[in-house]
GROMACS .gro file of C-alpha atoms in nm:
model
  187
    1MET     CA    1   9.074  20.484  11.657
    2HIS     CA    2   9.367  20.334  11.844
    3ALA     CA    3   9.467  19.971  11.787
    4LEU     CA    4   9.693  19.776  12.018
    5ILE     CA    5   9.870  19.477  11.866
    6LEU     CA    6  10.010  19.215  12.101
    7ILE     CA    7  10.270  19.013  11.914
    8GLY     CA    8  10.378  18.668  12.030
    9SER     CA    9  10.663  18.635  11.781
   10ARG     CA   10  11.029  18.691  11.862
   11ASP     CA   11  11.124  18.763  11.498
   12PRO     CA   12  11.071  19.122  11.372
   13GLU     CA   13  11.137  19.002  11.015
   14GLY     CA   14  10.930  18.681  11.024
   15ARG     CA   15  10.594  18.588  10.880
   16THR     CA   16  10.398  18.709  11.182
   17ALA     CA   17  10.578  19.044  11.161
   18LYS     CA   18  10.483  19.068  10.791
   19ALA     CA   19  10.121  19.001  10.883
   20VAL     CA   20  10.134  19.270  11.152
   21LYS     CA   21  10.290  19.521  10.908
   22ALA     CA   22  10.005  19.464  10.663
   23LEU     CA   23   9.746  19.518  10.935
   24VAL     CA   24   9.926  19.831  11.059
   25ALA     CA   25   9.932  19.969  10.704
   26GLY     CA   26   9.556  19.920  10.677
   27VAL     CA   27   9.480  20.078  11.013
   28THR     CA   28   9.692  20.385  10.938
   29GLU     CA   29   9.542  20.416  10.586
   30GLY     CA   30   9.200  20.409  10.756
   31GLY     CA   31   9.301  20.699  10.983
   32GLY     CA   32   9.379  20.501  11.298
   33THR     CA   33   9.686  20.479  11.517
   34VAL     CA   34   9.870  20.164  11.621
   35GLU     CA   35  10.083  20.059  11.915
   36GLN     CA   36  10.274  19.732  11.898
   37VAL     CA   37  10.382  19.528  12.200
   38TRP     CA   38  10.633  19.251  12.137
   39LEU     CA   39  10.558  19.018  12.425
   40THR     CA   40  10.894  18.839  12.393
   41GLU     CA   41  11.061  19.166  12.493
   42ARG     CA   42  10.849  19.190  12.807
   43ASP     CA   43  10.851  19.009  13.138
   44ILE     CA   44  10.536  18.797  13.128
   45ARG     CA   45  10.535  18.511  13.376
   46MET     CA   46  10.317  18.204  13.364
   47CYS     CA   47  10.033  18.171  13.614
   48ASP     CA   48  10.143  18.015  13.943
   49GLN     CA   49   9.795  17.893  14.043
   50CYS     CA   50   9.861  18.061  14.376
   51ASN     CA   51   9.653  17.867  14.629
   52HIS     CA   52   9.549  17.505  14.682
   53ASP     CA   53   9.242  17.557  14.460
   54GLY     CA   54   9.458  17.683  14.173
   55TRP     CA   55   9.346  18.041  14.212
   56GLY     CA   56   9.458  18.353  14.396
   57VAL     CA   57   9.377  18.724  14.387
   58CYS     CA   58   9.276  18.675  14.023
   59LEU     CA   59   8.955  18.515  14.146
   60SER     CA   60   8.896  18.732  14.454
   61ASP     CA   61   9.013  19.074  14.325
   62GLY     CA   62   9.046  19.047  13.946
   63THR     CA   63   9.417  19.125  13.965
   64CYS     CA   64   9.739  18.925  13.955
   65LYS     CA   65  10.010  18.925  14.221
   66HIS     CA   66  10.308  18.892  13.983
   67PRO     CA   67  10.526  19.206  13.973
   68ASP     CA   68  10.591  19.176  13.598
   69ASP     CA   69  10.470  19.358  13.286
   70PHE     CA   70  10.128  19.187  13.272
   71ALA     CA   71   9.928  19.457  13.455
   72GLY     CA   72  10.069  19.740  13.243
   73ILE     CA   73   9.998  19.561  12.917
   74LEU     CA   74   9.651  19.467  13.039
   75ASP     CA   75   9.589  19.836  13.106
   76GLN     CA   76   9.689  19.909  12.744
   77VAL     CA   77   9.437  19.647  12.626
   78ARG     CA   78   9.164  19.811  12.832
   79LYS     CA   79   9.243  20.157  12.690
   80SER     CA   80   9.264  20.052  12.324
   81ASP     CA   81   8.969  20.078  12.087
   82VAL     CA   82   9.059  19.737  11.940
   83THR     CA   83   9.322  19.481  12.033
   84VAL     CA   84   9.485  19.239  11.791
   85PHE     CA   85   9.647  18.919  11.915
   86ALA     CA   86   9.907  18.813  11.656
   87THR     CA   87  10.105  18.493  11.695
   88PRO     CA   88  10.314  18.243  11.510
   89VAL     CA   89  10.173  17.891  11.522
   90TYR     CA   90  10.363  17.620  11.704
   91TRP     CA   91  10.215  17.269  11.711
   92SER     CA   92   9.867  17.402  11.623
   93ASP     CA   93   9.881  17.652  11.908
   94TRP     CA   94   9.999  18.006  11.980
   95ALA     CA   95  10.339  18.125  12.100
   96GLU     CA   96  10.420  18.057  12.464
   97ARG     CA   97  10.453  18.421  12.574
   98LEU     CA   98  10.112  18.502  12.427
   99GLN     CA   99   9.972  18.193  12.599
  100ALA     CA  100  10.109  18.313  12.933
  101PHE     CA  101   9.950  18.656  12.884
  102VAL     CA  102   9.611  18.530  12.766
  103ASN     CA  103   9.593  18.259  13.032
  104ARG     CA  104   9.644  18.516  13.308
  105MET     CA  105   9.399  18.757  13.144
  106ARG     CA  106   9.144  18.476  13.124
  107ARG     CA  107   9.184  18.410  13.497
  108ILE     CA  108   9.139  18.771  13.608
  109ALA     CA  109   8.836  18.803  13.376
  110VAL     CA  110   8.650  18.552  13.593
  111ASN     CA  111   8.616  18.833  13.847
  112LYS     CA  112   8.365  19.111  13.765
  113GLN     CA  113   8.622  19.385  13.840
  114GLY     CA  114   8.889  19.201  13.641
  115ARG     CA  115   8.658  19.184  13.340
  116ARG     CA  116   8.626  19.565  13.342
  117GLY     CA  117   8.747  19.703  13.011
  118LEU     CA  118   8.774  19.354  12.861
  119ALA     CA  119   8.407  19.263  12.827
  120ASP     CA  120   8.288  19.350  12.478
  121LYS     CA  121   8.639  19.474  12.382
  122PRO     CA  122   8.667  19.437  12.001
  123VAL     CA  123   8.952  19.196  11.924
  124VAL     CA  124   9.102  19.017  11.626
  125ALA     CA  125   9.313  18.699  11.628
  126VAL     CA  126   9.589  18.652  11.368
  127CYS     CA  127   9.764  18.313  11.364
  128VAL     CA  128  10.051  18.261  11.119
  129ALA     CA  129  10.186  17.913  11.046
  130GLY     CA  130  10.524  17.859  10.882
  131GLY     CA  131  10.695  17.527  10.826
  132GLY     CA  132  10.446  17.288  10.669
  133GLY     CA  133  10.174  17.549  10.712
  134GLY     CA  134   9.945  17.338  10.925
  135GLY     CA  135   9.775  17.429  11.248
  136SER     CA  136   9.672  17.787  11.176
  137TYR     CA  137   9.300  17.707  11.182
  138GLU     CA  138   9.320  17.510  11.507
  139SER     CA  139   9.534  17.781  11.664
  140ALA     CA  140   9.289  18.053  11.563
  141GLN     CA  141   8.993  17.859  11.702
  142HIS     CA  142   9.172  17.803  12.033
  143LEU     CA  143   9.258  18.174  12.059
  144VAL     CA  144   8.899  18.276  11.975
  145THR     CA  145   8.774  18.047  12.252
  146ALA     CA  146   9.018  18.191  12.507
  147LEU     CA  147   8.932  18.551  12.417
  148GLY     CA  148   8.563  18.464  12.438
  149HIS     CA  149   8.617  18.339  12.794
  150CYS     CA  150   8.728  18.696  12.875
  151GLY     CA  151   8.399  18.829  12.736
  152MET     CA  152   8.574  18.995  12.442
  153ASP     CA  153   8.399  19.062  12.111
  154VAL     CA  154   8.598  18.862  11.856
  155LEU     CA  155   8.544  19.051  11.531
  156ASP     CA  156   8.757  18.818  11.320
  157ALA     CA  157   9.010  18.538  11.330
  158ILE     CA  158   9.256  18.528  11.043
  159PRO     CA  159   9.449  18.204  11.008
  160CYS     CA  160   9.745  18.238  10.773
  161ARG     CA  161   9.962  17.965  10.623
  162ARG     CA  162  10.304  17.997  10.470
  163GLN     CA  163  10.143  17.885  10.143
  164ASN     CA  164   9.875  18.160  10.138
  165LEU     CA  165  10.053  18.442  10.318
  166ASP     CA  166  10.066  18.671  10.012
  167LEU     CA  167   9.686  18.654   9.984
  168LYS     CA  168   9.637  18.696  10.359
  169LEU     CA  169   9.859  19.006  10.365
  170GLU     CA  170   9.603  19.172  10.136
  171VAL     CA  171   9.321  19.050  10.364
  172LEU     CA  172   9.501  19.186  10.670
  173LYS     CA  173   9.552  19.527  10.512
  174ALA     CA  174   9.182  19.543  10.423
  175THR     CA  175   9.096  19.426  10.775
  176GLY     CA  176   9.305  19.710  10.919
  177ARG     CA  177   9.116  19.968  10.712
  178TRP     CA  178   8.786  19.811  10.818
  179LEU     CA  179   8.888  19.812  11.186
  180ALA     CA  180   8.985  20.180  11.170
  181LYS     CA  181   8.638  20.269  11.047
  182ARG     CA  182   8.439  20.015  11.249
  183THR     CA  183   8.597  20.078  11.587
  184ALA     CA  184   8.649  20.453  11.560
  185PRO     CA  185   8.530  20.624  11.880
  186LYS     CA  186   8.184  20.776  11.851
  187THR     CA  187   8.181  21.156  11.856
   0.00000   0.00000   0.00000
C-alpha cells in the first residue's frame, strides 16, 4: 500500500508535521510506504476562473491550464492507494496552499475525465489547530465536503487541537496502521 500525504503546513517541526509523523509511523509499521508532498514548497496557483462563466478547460476537458505543479501532484494523488490531506487550521479553515490545490481539483472533478482516478479514491483529512485550539472540527468538515465534491471516499476526518494533540498522535498512528491494511492493493 502506498500513501500520499499532501501537507499544507510550512513548518516541518510544527504540530501538523508531528501529526504527519505519527501517521507515517503507523503506515510503515503496517507495511505500507509513504510519500510526502509539502505544498508550500511547490508552485500551486489559485484558480483564475478562466472565462466569463468562471470556468475554463477544467469544465470542458477536466484539466487545468496553469503551467505549475498542480498536474504532477494530481497525478500522484491518482496513483496512490490512499491520499491524506493534512493541514494546520487557520480561522476554522485549512491552509491557503492546500485550499488552492483542493479548489482546482474540485473544479476539474466536475468533468468525467477529470474525475478519473479521484472518484472513490480513499482519503483521510487531518486538521490540526494550534493557538486557542478552536476551529479544527469546522475545518475538517469543510475539507470532507470539498473532497466529497471530487467523488472521493473519505475514510476518516481527524480534527486535532493543541490541547489534545498527544492523544490524537496515538489515534493517527493507529489510523496509519489501519490504512496500510485496509487500502492494501488486492493480489
